[in-house]
XYZ file of C-alpha atoms in Angstrom:
651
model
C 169.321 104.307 119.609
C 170.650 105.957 122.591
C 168.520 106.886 125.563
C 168.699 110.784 124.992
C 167.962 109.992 121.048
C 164.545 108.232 122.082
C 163.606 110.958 124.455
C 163.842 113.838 122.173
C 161.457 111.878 119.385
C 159.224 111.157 122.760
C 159.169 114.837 123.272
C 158.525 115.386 119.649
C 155.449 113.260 119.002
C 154.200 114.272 122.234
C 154.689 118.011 120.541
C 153.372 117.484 117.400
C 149.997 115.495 118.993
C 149.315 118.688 121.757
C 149.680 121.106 118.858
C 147.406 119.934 116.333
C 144.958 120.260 119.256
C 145.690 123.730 119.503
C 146.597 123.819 123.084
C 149.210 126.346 124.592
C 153.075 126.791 124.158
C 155.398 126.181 126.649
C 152.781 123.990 129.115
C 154.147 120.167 130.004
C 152.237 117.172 129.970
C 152.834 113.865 130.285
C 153.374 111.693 126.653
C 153.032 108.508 128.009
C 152.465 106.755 130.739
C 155.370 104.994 131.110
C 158.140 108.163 130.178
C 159.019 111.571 131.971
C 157.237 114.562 131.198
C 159.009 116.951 128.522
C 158.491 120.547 128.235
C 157.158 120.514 124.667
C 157.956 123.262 121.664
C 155.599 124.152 119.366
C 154.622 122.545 116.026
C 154.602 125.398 114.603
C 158.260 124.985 113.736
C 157.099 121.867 111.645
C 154.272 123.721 109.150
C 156.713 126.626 109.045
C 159.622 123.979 107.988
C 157.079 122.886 105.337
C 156.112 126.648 104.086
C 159.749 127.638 103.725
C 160.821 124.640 101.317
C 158.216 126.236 99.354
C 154.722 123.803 99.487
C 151.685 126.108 99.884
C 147.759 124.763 100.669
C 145.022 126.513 101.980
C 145.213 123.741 104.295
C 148.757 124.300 105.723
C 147.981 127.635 105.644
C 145.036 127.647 107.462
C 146.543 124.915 110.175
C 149.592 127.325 110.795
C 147.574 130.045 111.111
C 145.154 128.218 114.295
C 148.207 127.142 115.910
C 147.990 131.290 116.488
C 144.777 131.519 116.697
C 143.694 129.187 119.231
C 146.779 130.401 121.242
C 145.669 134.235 121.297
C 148.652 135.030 119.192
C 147.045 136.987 116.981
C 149.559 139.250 115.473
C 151.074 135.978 114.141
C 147.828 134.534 113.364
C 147.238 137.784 110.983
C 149.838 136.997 108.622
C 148.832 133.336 107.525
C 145.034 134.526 107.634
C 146.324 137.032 105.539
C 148.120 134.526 103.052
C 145.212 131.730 102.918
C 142.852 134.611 101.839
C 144.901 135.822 99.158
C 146.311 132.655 97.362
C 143.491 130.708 98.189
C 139.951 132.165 97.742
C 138.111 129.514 96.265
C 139.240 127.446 99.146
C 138.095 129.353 102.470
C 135.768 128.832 104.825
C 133.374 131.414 106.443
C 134.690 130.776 109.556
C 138.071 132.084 107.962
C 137.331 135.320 107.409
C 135.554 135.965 110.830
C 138.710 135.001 112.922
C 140.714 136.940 110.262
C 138.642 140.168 111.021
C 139.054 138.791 114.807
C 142.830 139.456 114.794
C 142.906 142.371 112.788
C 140.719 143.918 115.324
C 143.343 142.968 118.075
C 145.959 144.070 115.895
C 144.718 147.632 115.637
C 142.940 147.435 112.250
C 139.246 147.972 112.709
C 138.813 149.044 109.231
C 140.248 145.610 107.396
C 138.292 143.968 110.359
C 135.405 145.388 109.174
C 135.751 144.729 105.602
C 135.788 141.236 106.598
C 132.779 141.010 108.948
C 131.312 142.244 105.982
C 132.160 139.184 103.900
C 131.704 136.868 106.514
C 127.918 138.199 106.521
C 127.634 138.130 102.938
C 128.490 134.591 102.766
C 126.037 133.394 105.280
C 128.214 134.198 108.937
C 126.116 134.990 111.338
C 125.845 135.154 114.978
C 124.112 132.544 116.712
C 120.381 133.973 118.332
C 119.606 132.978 122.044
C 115.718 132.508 122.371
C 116.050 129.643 125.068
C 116.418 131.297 128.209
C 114.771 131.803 131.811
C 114.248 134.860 133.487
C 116.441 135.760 135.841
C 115.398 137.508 139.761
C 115.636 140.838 140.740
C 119.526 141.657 142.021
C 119.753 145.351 142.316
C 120.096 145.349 146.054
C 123.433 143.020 145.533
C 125.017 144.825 142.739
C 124.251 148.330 143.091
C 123.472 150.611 140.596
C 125.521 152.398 137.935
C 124.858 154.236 134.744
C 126.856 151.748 132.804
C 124.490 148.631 134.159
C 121.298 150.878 133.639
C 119.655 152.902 130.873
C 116.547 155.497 131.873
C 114.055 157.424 130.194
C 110.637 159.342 130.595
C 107.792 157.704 129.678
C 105.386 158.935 127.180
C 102.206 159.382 128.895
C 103.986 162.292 131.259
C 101.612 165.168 131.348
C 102.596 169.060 132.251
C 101.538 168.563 135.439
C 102.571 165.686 137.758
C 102.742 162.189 137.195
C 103.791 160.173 140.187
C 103.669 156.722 141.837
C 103.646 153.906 139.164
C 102.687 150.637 140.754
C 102.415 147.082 138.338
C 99.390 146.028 137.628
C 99.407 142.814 135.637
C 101.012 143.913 132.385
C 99.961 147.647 132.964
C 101.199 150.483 135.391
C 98.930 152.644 137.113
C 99.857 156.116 138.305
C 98.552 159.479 139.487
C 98.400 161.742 137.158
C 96.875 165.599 137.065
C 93.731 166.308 135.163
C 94.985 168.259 132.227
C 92.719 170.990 132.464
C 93.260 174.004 134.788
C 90.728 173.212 137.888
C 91.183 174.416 140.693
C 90.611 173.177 144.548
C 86.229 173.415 145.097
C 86.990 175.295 148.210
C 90.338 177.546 147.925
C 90.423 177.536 152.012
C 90.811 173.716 152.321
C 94.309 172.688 153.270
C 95.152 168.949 151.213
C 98.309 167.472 153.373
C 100.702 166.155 150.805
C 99.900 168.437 147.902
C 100.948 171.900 146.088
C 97.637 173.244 144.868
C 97.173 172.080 141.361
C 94.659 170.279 139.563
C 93.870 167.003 141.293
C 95.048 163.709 140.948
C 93.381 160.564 139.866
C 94.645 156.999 139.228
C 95.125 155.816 135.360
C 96.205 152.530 134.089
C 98.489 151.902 131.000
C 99.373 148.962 129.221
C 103.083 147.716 128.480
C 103.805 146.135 125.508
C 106.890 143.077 125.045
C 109.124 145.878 124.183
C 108.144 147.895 127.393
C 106.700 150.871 125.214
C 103.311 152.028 127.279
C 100.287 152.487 125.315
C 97.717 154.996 126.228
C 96.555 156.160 129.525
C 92.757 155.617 130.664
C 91.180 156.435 133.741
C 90.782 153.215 136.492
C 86.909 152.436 136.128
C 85.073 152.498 139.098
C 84.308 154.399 142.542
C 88.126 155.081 143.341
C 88.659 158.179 141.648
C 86.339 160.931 143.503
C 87.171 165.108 142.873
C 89.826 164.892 145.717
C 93.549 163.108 145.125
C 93.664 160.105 144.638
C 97.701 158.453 144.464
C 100.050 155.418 145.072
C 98.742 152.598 144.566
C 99.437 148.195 145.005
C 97.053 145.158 143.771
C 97.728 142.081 145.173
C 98.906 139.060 142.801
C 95.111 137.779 141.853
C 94.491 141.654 140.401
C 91.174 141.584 142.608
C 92.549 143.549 145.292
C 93.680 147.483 145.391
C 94.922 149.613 147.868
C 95.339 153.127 147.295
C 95.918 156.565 148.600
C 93.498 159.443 148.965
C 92.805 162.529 150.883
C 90.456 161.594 153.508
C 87.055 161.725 151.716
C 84.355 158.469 151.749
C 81.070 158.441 150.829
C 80.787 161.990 149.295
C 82.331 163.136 152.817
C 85.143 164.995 153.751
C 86.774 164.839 157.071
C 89.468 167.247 158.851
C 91.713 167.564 161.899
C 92.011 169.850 164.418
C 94.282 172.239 162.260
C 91.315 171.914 158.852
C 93.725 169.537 157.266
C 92.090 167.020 155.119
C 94.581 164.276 155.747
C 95.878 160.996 153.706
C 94.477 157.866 154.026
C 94.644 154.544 153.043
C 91.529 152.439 150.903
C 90.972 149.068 150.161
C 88.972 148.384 146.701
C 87.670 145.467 144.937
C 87.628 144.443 141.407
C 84.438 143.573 139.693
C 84.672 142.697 135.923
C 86.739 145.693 135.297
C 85.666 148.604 137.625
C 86.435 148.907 140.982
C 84.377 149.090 144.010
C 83.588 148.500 147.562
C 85.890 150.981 148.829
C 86.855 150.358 152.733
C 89.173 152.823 154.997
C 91.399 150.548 156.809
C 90.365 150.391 160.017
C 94.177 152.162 161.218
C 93.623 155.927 159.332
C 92.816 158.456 161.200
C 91.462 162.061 160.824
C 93.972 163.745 162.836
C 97.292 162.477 161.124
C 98.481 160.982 157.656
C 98.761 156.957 156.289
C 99.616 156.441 152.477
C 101.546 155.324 149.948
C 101.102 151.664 150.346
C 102.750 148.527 149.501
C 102.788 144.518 149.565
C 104.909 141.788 150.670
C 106.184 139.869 148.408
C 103.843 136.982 150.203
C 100.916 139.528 151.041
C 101.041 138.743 154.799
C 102.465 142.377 155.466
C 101.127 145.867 154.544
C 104.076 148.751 154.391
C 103.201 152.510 154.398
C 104.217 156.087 155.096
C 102.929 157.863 158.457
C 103.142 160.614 160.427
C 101.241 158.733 163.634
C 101.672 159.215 167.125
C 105.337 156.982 167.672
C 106.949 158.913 164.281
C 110.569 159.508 164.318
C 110.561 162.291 161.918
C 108.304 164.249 159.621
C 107.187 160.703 158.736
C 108.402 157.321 158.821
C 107.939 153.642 157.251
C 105.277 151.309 159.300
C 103.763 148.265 158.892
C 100.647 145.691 159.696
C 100.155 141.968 159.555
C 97.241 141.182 157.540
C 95.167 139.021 159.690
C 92.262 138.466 157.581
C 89.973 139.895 155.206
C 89.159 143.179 157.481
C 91.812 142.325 160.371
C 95.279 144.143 160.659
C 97.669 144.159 163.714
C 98.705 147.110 165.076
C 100.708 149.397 163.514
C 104.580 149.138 163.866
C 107.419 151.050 163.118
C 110.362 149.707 161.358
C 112.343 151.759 163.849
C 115.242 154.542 163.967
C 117.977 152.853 161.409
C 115.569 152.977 158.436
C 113.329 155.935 159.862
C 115.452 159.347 160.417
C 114.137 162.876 162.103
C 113.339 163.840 158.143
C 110.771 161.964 156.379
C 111.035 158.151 154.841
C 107.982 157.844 152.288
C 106.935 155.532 149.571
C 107.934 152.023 150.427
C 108.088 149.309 147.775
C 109.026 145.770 148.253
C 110.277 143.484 145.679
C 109.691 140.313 145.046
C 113.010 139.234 146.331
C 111.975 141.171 149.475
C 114.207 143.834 149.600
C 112.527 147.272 150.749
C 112.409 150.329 148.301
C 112.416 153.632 149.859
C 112.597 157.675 149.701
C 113.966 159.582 152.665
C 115.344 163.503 152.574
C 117.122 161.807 156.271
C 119.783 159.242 155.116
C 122.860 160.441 153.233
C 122.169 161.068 149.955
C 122.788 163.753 146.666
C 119.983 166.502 147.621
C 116.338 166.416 148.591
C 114.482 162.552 149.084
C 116.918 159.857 147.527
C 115.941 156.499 146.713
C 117.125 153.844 149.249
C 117.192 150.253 149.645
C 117.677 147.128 152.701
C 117.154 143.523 152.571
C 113.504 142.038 154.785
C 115.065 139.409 157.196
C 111.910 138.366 159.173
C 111.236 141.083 161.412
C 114.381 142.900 160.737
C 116.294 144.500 157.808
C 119.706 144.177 156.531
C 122.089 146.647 155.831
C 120.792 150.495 153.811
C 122.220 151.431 150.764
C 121.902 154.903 148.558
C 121.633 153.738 144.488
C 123.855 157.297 143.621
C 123.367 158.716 140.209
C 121.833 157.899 137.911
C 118.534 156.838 139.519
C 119.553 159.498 142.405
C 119.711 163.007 141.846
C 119.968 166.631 143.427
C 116.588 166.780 143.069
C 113.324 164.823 144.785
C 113.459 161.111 143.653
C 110.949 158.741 144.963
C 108.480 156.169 144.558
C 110.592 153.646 143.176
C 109.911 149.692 141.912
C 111.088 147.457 140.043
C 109.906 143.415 139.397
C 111.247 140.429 137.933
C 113.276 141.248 134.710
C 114.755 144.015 135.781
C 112.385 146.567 134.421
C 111.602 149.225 136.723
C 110.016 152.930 137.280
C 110.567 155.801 139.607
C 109.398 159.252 140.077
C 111.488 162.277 139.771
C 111.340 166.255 139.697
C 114.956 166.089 138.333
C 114.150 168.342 134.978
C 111.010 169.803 135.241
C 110.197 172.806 137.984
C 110.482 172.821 141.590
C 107.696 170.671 143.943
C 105.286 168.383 142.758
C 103.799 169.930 139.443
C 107.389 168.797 138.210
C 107.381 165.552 139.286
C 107.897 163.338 135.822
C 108.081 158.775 135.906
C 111.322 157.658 134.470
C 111.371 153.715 132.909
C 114.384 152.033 133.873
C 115.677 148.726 132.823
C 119.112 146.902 133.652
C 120.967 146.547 130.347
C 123.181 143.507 131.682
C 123.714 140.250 133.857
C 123.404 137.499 130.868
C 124.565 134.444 132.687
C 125.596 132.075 129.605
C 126.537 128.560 131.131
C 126.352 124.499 130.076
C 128.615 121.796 129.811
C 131.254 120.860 127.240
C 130.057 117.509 125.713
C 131.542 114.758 123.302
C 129.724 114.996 119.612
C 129.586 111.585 119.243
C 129.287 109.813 122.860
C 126.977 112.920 124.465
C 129.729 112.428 127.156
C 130.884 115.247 129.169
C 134.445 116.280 128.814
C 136.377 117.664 131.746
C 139.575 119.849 132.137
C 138.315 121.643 128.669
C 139.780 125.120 128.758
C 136.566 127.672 127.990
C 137.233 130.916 126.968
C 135.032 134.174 126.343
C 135.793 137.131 124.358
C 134.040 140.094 123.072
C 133.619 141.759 120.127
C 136.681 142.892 119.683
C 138.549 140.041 120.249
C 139.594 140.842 123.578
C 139.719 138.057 126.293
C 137.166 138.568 128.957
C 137.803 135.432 131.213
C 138.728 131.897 130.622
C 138.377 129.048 132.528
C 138.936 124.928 133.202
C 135.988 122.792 133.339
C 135.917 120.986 136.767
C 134.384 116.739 135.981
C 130.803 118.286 135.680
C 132.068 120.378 132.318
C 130.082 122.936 133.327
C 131.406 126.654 132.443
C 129.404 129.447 133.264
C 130.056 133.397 131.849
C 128.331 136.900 133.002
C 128.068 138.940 130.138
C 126.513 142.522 128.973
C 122.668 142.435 126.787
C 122.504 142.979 123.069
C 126.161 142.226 122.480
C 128.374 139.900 120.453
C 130.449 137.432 121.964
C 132.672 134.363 120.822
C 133.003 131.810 123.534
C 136.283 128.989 122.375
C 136.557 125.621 124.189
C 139.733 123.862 123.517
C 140.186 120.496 124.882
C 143.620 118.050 123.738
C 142.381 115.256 121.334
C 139.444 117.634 119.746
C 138.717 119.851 117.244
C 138.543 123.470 118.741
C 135.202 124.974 118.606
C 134.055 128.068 118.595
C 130.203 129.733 119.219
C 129.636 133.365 118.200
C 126.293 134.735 119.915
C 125.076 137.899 120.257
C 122.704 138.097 124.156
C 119.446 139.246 124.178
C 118.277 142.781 125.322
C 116.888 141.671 128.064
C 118.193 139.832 131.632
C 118.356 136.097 130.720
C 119.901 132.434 131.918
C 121.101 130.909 128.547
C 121.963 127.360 128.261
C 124.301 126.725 125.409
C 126.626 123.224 125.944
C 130.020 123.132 123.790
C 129.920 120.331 121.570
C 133.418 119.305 120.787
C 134.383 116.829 117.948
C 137.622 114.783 117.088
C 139.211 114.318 113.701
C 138.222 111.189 112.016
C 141.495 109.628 112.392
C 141.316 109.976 116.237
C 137.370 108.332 115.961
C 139.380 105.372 114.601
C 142.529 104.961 116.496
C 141.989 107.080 119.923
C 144.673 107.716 121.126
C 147.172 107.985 118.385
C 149.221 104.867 118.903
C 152.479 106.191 120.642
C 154.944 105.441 117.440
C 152.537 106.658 114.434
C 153.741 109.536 113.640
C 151.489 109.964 110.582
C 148.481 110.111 112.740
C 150.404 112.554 115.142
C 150.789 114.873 112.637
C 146.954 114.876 111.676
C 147.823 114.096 108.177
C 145.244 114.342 105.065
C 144.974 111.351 103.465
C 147.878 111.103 101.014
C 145.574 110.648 97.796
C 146.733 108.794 94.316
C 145.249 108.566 91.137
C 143.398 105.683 90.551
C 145.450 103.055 89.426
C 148.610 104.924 89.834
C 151.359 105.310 92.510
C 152.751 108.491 91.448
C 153.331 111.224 93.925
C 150.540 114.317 93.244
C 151.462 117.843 94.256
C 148.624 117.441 97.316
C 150.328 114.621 98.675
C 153.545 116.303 98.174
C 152.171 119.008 101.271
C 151.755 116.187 103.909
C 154.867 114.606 103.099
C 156.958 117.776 103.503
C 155.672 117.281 106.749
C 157.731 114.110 107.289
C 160.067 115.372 105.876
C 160.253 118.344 108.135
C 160.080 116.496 111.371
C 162.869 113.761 109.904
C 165.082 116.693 109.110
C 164.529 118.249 112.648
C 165.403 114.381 114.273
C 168.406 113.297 112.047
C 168.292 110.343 114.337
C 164.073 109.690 113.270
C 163.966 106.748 111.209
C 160.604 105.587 109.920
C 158.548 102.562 108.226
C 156.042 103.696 105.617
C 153.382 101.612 105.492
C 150.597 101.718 102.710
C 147.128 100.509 102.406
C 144.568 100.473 100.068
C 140.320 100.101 101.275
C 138.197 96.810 100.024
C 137.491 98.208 96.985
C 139.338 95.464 93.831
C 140.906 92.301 94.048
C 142.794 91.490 96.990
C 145.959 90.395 95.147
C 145.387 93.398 92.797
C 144.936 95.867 95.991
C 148.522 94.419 97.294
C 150.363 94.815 94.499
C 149.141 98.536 94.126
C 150.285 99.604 97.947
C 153.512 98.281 97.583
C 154.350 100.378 94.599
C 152.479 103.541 96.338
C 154.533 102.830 99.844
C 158.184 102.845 97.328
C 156.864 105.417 95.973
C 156.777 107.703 99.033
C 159.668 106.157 100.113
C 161.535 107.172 96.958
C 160.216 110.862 97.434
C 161.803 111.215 100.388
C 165.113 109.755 99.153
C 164.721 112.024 96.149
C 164.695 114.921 98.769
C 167.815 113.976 100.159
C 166.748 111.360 102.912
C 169.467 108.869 104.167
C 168.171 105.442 103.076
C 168.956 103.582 106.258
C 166.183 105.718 107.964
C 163.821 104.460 105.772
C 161.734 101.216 105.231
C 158.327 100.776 103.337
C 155.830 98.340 102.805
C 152.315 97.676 101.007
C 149.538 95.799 102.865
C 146.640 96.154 100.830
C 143.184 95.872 102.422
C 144.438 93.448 104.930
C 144.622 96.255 107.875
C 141.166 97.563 107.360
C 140.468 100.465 110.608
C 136.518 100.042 110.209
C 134.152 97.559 108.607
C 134.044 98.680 105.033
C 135.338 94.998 103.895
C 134.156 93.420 100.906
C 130.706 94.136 99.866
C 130.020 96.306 102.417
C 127.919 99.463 102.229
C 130.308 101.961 102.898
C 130.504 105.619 102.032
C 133.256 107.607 99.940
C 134.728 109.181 103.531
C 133.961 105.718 105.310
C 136.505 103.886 102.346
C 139.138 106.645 102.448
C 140.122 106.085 105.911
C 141.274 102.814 104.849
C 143.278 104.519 101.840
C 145.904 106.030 104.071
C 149.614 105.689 104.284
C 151.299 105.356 107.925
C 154.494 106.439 109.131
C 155.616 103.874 111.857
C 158.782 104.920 113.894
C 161.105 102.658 114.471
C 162.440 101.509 117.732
């Protein structure tokens, strides 16, 4: 055989072997070690060979249409889907008629795509549902905001009058709300900085079920709520601890400034059982200007607020105290002219990824106070960003937070009337950022498999990203909540896999490894040897009756195979080698693979095969590939890889 002869059957097995892995057209890789790479063609050419002499199998079918499939061709991959589910429906899998409905829905045919979801459901497909997972932090500040990432809504205990200032309280929220009746102010010539005149505001608590819907609205129990506004509050992570806003009124007292204002101030309160007590002015109020709305570090050591003091800015501005001790605050200090503008800043919140909520009417924004947002570093701040619609609007929107999981609440006056009496609390939750990751592992070794090619799609078949596992086999996907993906992992010498998932509602981290698999005959002989070209072509085991050497119509479809590739190589010649498993007499076993490997040879003289490319031979159970010898306890599938016929190339 000449030199360009041998390389062009090099190039061939090496084809055949990369395509019944599914890999990609038109990529090179080396065959051997020893040889040149090749550029390879597709195998394809070999089941089609096979299809046009006119030998149909749901099998062929089905492997013709993944050499398609697996390659994104799915306008190919239609047609033989199409085929194997007409000629052969008492031979399909469920799998088949989900990646049939897969590329009709990237062929423009959503209705015969969804015919075929529907069967795939009827006969048991179904997506795979993620319930391992960890919660994922708080990222608004480093994605921004959008009204495709986030989904908003009123809550249900909003009153006609004004709700305002949710702050988590364990699994509750507490808020100010208006009494619903119609009082009016004791004394009509007190001024109340901070308010319209309207009935006045206490503090209620809520409770928030799993599936954030709120349950009803009580009053907070205790000595906090007096017949003057109470607002804003924060509890510190224990529960035992409140602070609060109210007008500047303690022990049945009211106090005013110069002016006759009753100002804002800021109270400390104590849990007992579950009523709250012990209420303490912190020791930095003062009668002649206004402190409130405050708020926690994420580590307690720092108290945030809104103030008009002596050293404001603006109208007011965002301050701050180290907590000392129990009754012991540092001065007051202001978080200086970047954040605070010559308008007002109000209603910090800070997350527990410390970045700093705020409203200001100051900073750039879409009309009236906007909700804002910088990143604590130490004693300084990062960079200030505007969230933009939807959260923001031309209206007053303030009093923003948000904790871990991504569920979050805000005030607004965006639909109801002008000033505070419209001011409404909006739910928001982020309806994204699954991050799906894990490695891609052998099924039978647990071993992790690099240079695996990973891809995701959605729904509708469409390729999202793909990507090559590094030697950790790790992969790792961002995807969208309460969705339905397919993630494919195809890796040369495996079975392709595929997982369809749909994500959770909810912000999650889901672990899911790829567990990949390779055909028995690989778990056997791995790698193929270089010159079996049998094993290259991932034949079925070429069955015969028992006790007979005739050729049956199944065996017929693998050996148009061989015959295929032959015809493609006029130069190919081939030894056919036959064996039976332990099962009989030795002698008897021999006898019986000789007259099976003539008879394969004879069908392939029969379909016009020169006879000097052909040789056969019958070895009986002497070439056993596992330990199923004599006696042993073996199973049916165990025995039939011994029952196999090999076609050897020869040099």
């Amino acid at each position: 055989m000449n030199t360009l002869i041998y390389k062009r059957i090099l190039c061939f097995l090496s084809i055949i072997f990369f395509a019944t892995s599914f890999a990609q057209t038109g990529k090179i890789e080396k065959a051997n070690s020893k040889y040149d790479k090749y550029h390879f063609i597709d195998a394809r050419e070999i089941y089609l060979s096979v299809v046009e002499s006119g030998y149909r199998s749901a099998e062929i079918y089905r492997k013709l249409s993944e050499t398609y499939y697996f390659n994104s061709e799915y306008e190919g991959a239609s047609k033989w889907y199409y085929k194997l589910i007409n000629e052969f429906p008492n031979d399909l899998v469920v799998t088949d008629y989900f990646r049939a409905a897969q590329c009709l829905k990237s062929s423009g045919e959503p209705n015969g795509a969804e015919r075929l979801m529907k069967i795939y459901k009827e006969n048991g497909g179904t997506a795979l549902t993620i319930d391992s997972y960890k919660n994922v932090a708080d990222t608004l500040f480093e994605k921004g905001v959008s009204d495709k990432l986030f989904e908003i809504d009123k809550i249900s205990v909003n009153t006609e009058f004004s709700d305002f200032g949710p702050a988590f309280y364990g699994n509750k929220i507490v808020f100010a709300s208006s009494d619903n009746s119609e009082n009016e102010f004791e004394d009509k010539s007190v001024d109340l900085a901070g308010w319209d005149k309207q009935p006045f505001l206490d503090l209620y608590q809520v409770a928030v079920d799993d599936e954030m819907n709120l349950k009803e609205a009580e009053l907070i129990k205790g000595d906090v709520n007096t017949k003057y506004h109470e607002s804003t509050a924060v509890f510190s992570n224990d529960g035992n601890t409140m602070y609060f806003t109210r007008n500047n009124f303690l022990d049945g007292k009211k106090k005013r400034d110069k002016d006759f204002v009753i100002r804002l101030k800021i109270y400390k309160a104590t849990k007992s059982g579950d009523t709250w007590g012990n209420i303490k002015e912190l020791p930095f109020n003062s009668d002649n200007y206004s402190v409130g709305h405050p708020a926690l570090s994420a580590n307690e050591d720092r108290l945030y607020f809104a103030s008009d003091m002596p050293g404001t800015v603006g109208m007011s501005d965002i301050w701050y105290v180290d907590i000392l001790g129990e009754e012991n605050y540092s001065k007051p200090v202001n978080m200086g002219n970047v954040i605070n503008t010559v308008a007002r800043e109000t209603f910090p919140f800070v997350s527990t990824e410390d970045n700093l909520y705020f409203s200001s009417d100051g900073h750039l924004g879409l009309g009236g106070l906007d909700i804002f947002v910088t990143k604590l570093i130490e004693n300084s701040h990062g960079e200030i960003a505007t969230f933009g619609e939807p959260i923001n609007s031309v209206k007053d929107d303030f009093s923003f937070i948000i904790k871990e999981g991504r569920i979050g609440y805000f005030t607004s006056n965006r639909d109801g009337e002008e000033g505070s009496k419209g001011d409404d609390i909006y739910q928001i939750w982020e309806r994204c950022e699954i991050t799906i990751q894990g490695p891609v592992k052998d099924e039978d070794t647990g071993e992790i498999i690099p240079n695996a090619e990973v891809k995701l799609l959605d729904s509708s078949n469409n390729e999202i990203q793909r990507l090559i596992t590094g030697d950790d086999g790790l992969f790792t996907f961002t995807l969208d909540c309460n969705e339905q993906y397919v993630i494919r992992a195809i890796k040369e010498g495996y079975n392709p896999k595929e997982e369809i998932f749909e994500t959770p509602k909810n912000p999650r981290v889901i672990e899911m490894p790829i567990v990949l698999n390779m055909p028995l005959l690989l778990k056997v002989a791995d790698p193929c040897p270089p010159n079996d070209l049998g094993c290259k072509l991932t034949l079925q085991p070429i069955y015969f009756d028992y006790d007979q050497s005739n050729i049956r119509l199944d065996a017929e479809i693998e050996l148009a195979k061989i015959l295929a590739a032959l015809n493609k190589y006029p130069e190919l010649k081939i030894n056919i080698e036959s064996h039976t498993d332990s099962r009989g007499r030795d002698s008897y076993n021999l006898k019986l693979s000789q007259r099976r490997a003539k008879s394969t040879l004879q069908w392939l003289l029969d379909k016009g095969i020169a006879k000097n490319r052909l040789t056969a031979k019958g070895y009986g159970e002497s070439q056993l590939i596992n330990e199923c010898s004599n006696g042993a306890d073996c199973s049916e599938e165990q025995h039939q890889l011994n029952r196999r016929s090999m076609f050897i190339i020869k040099e």
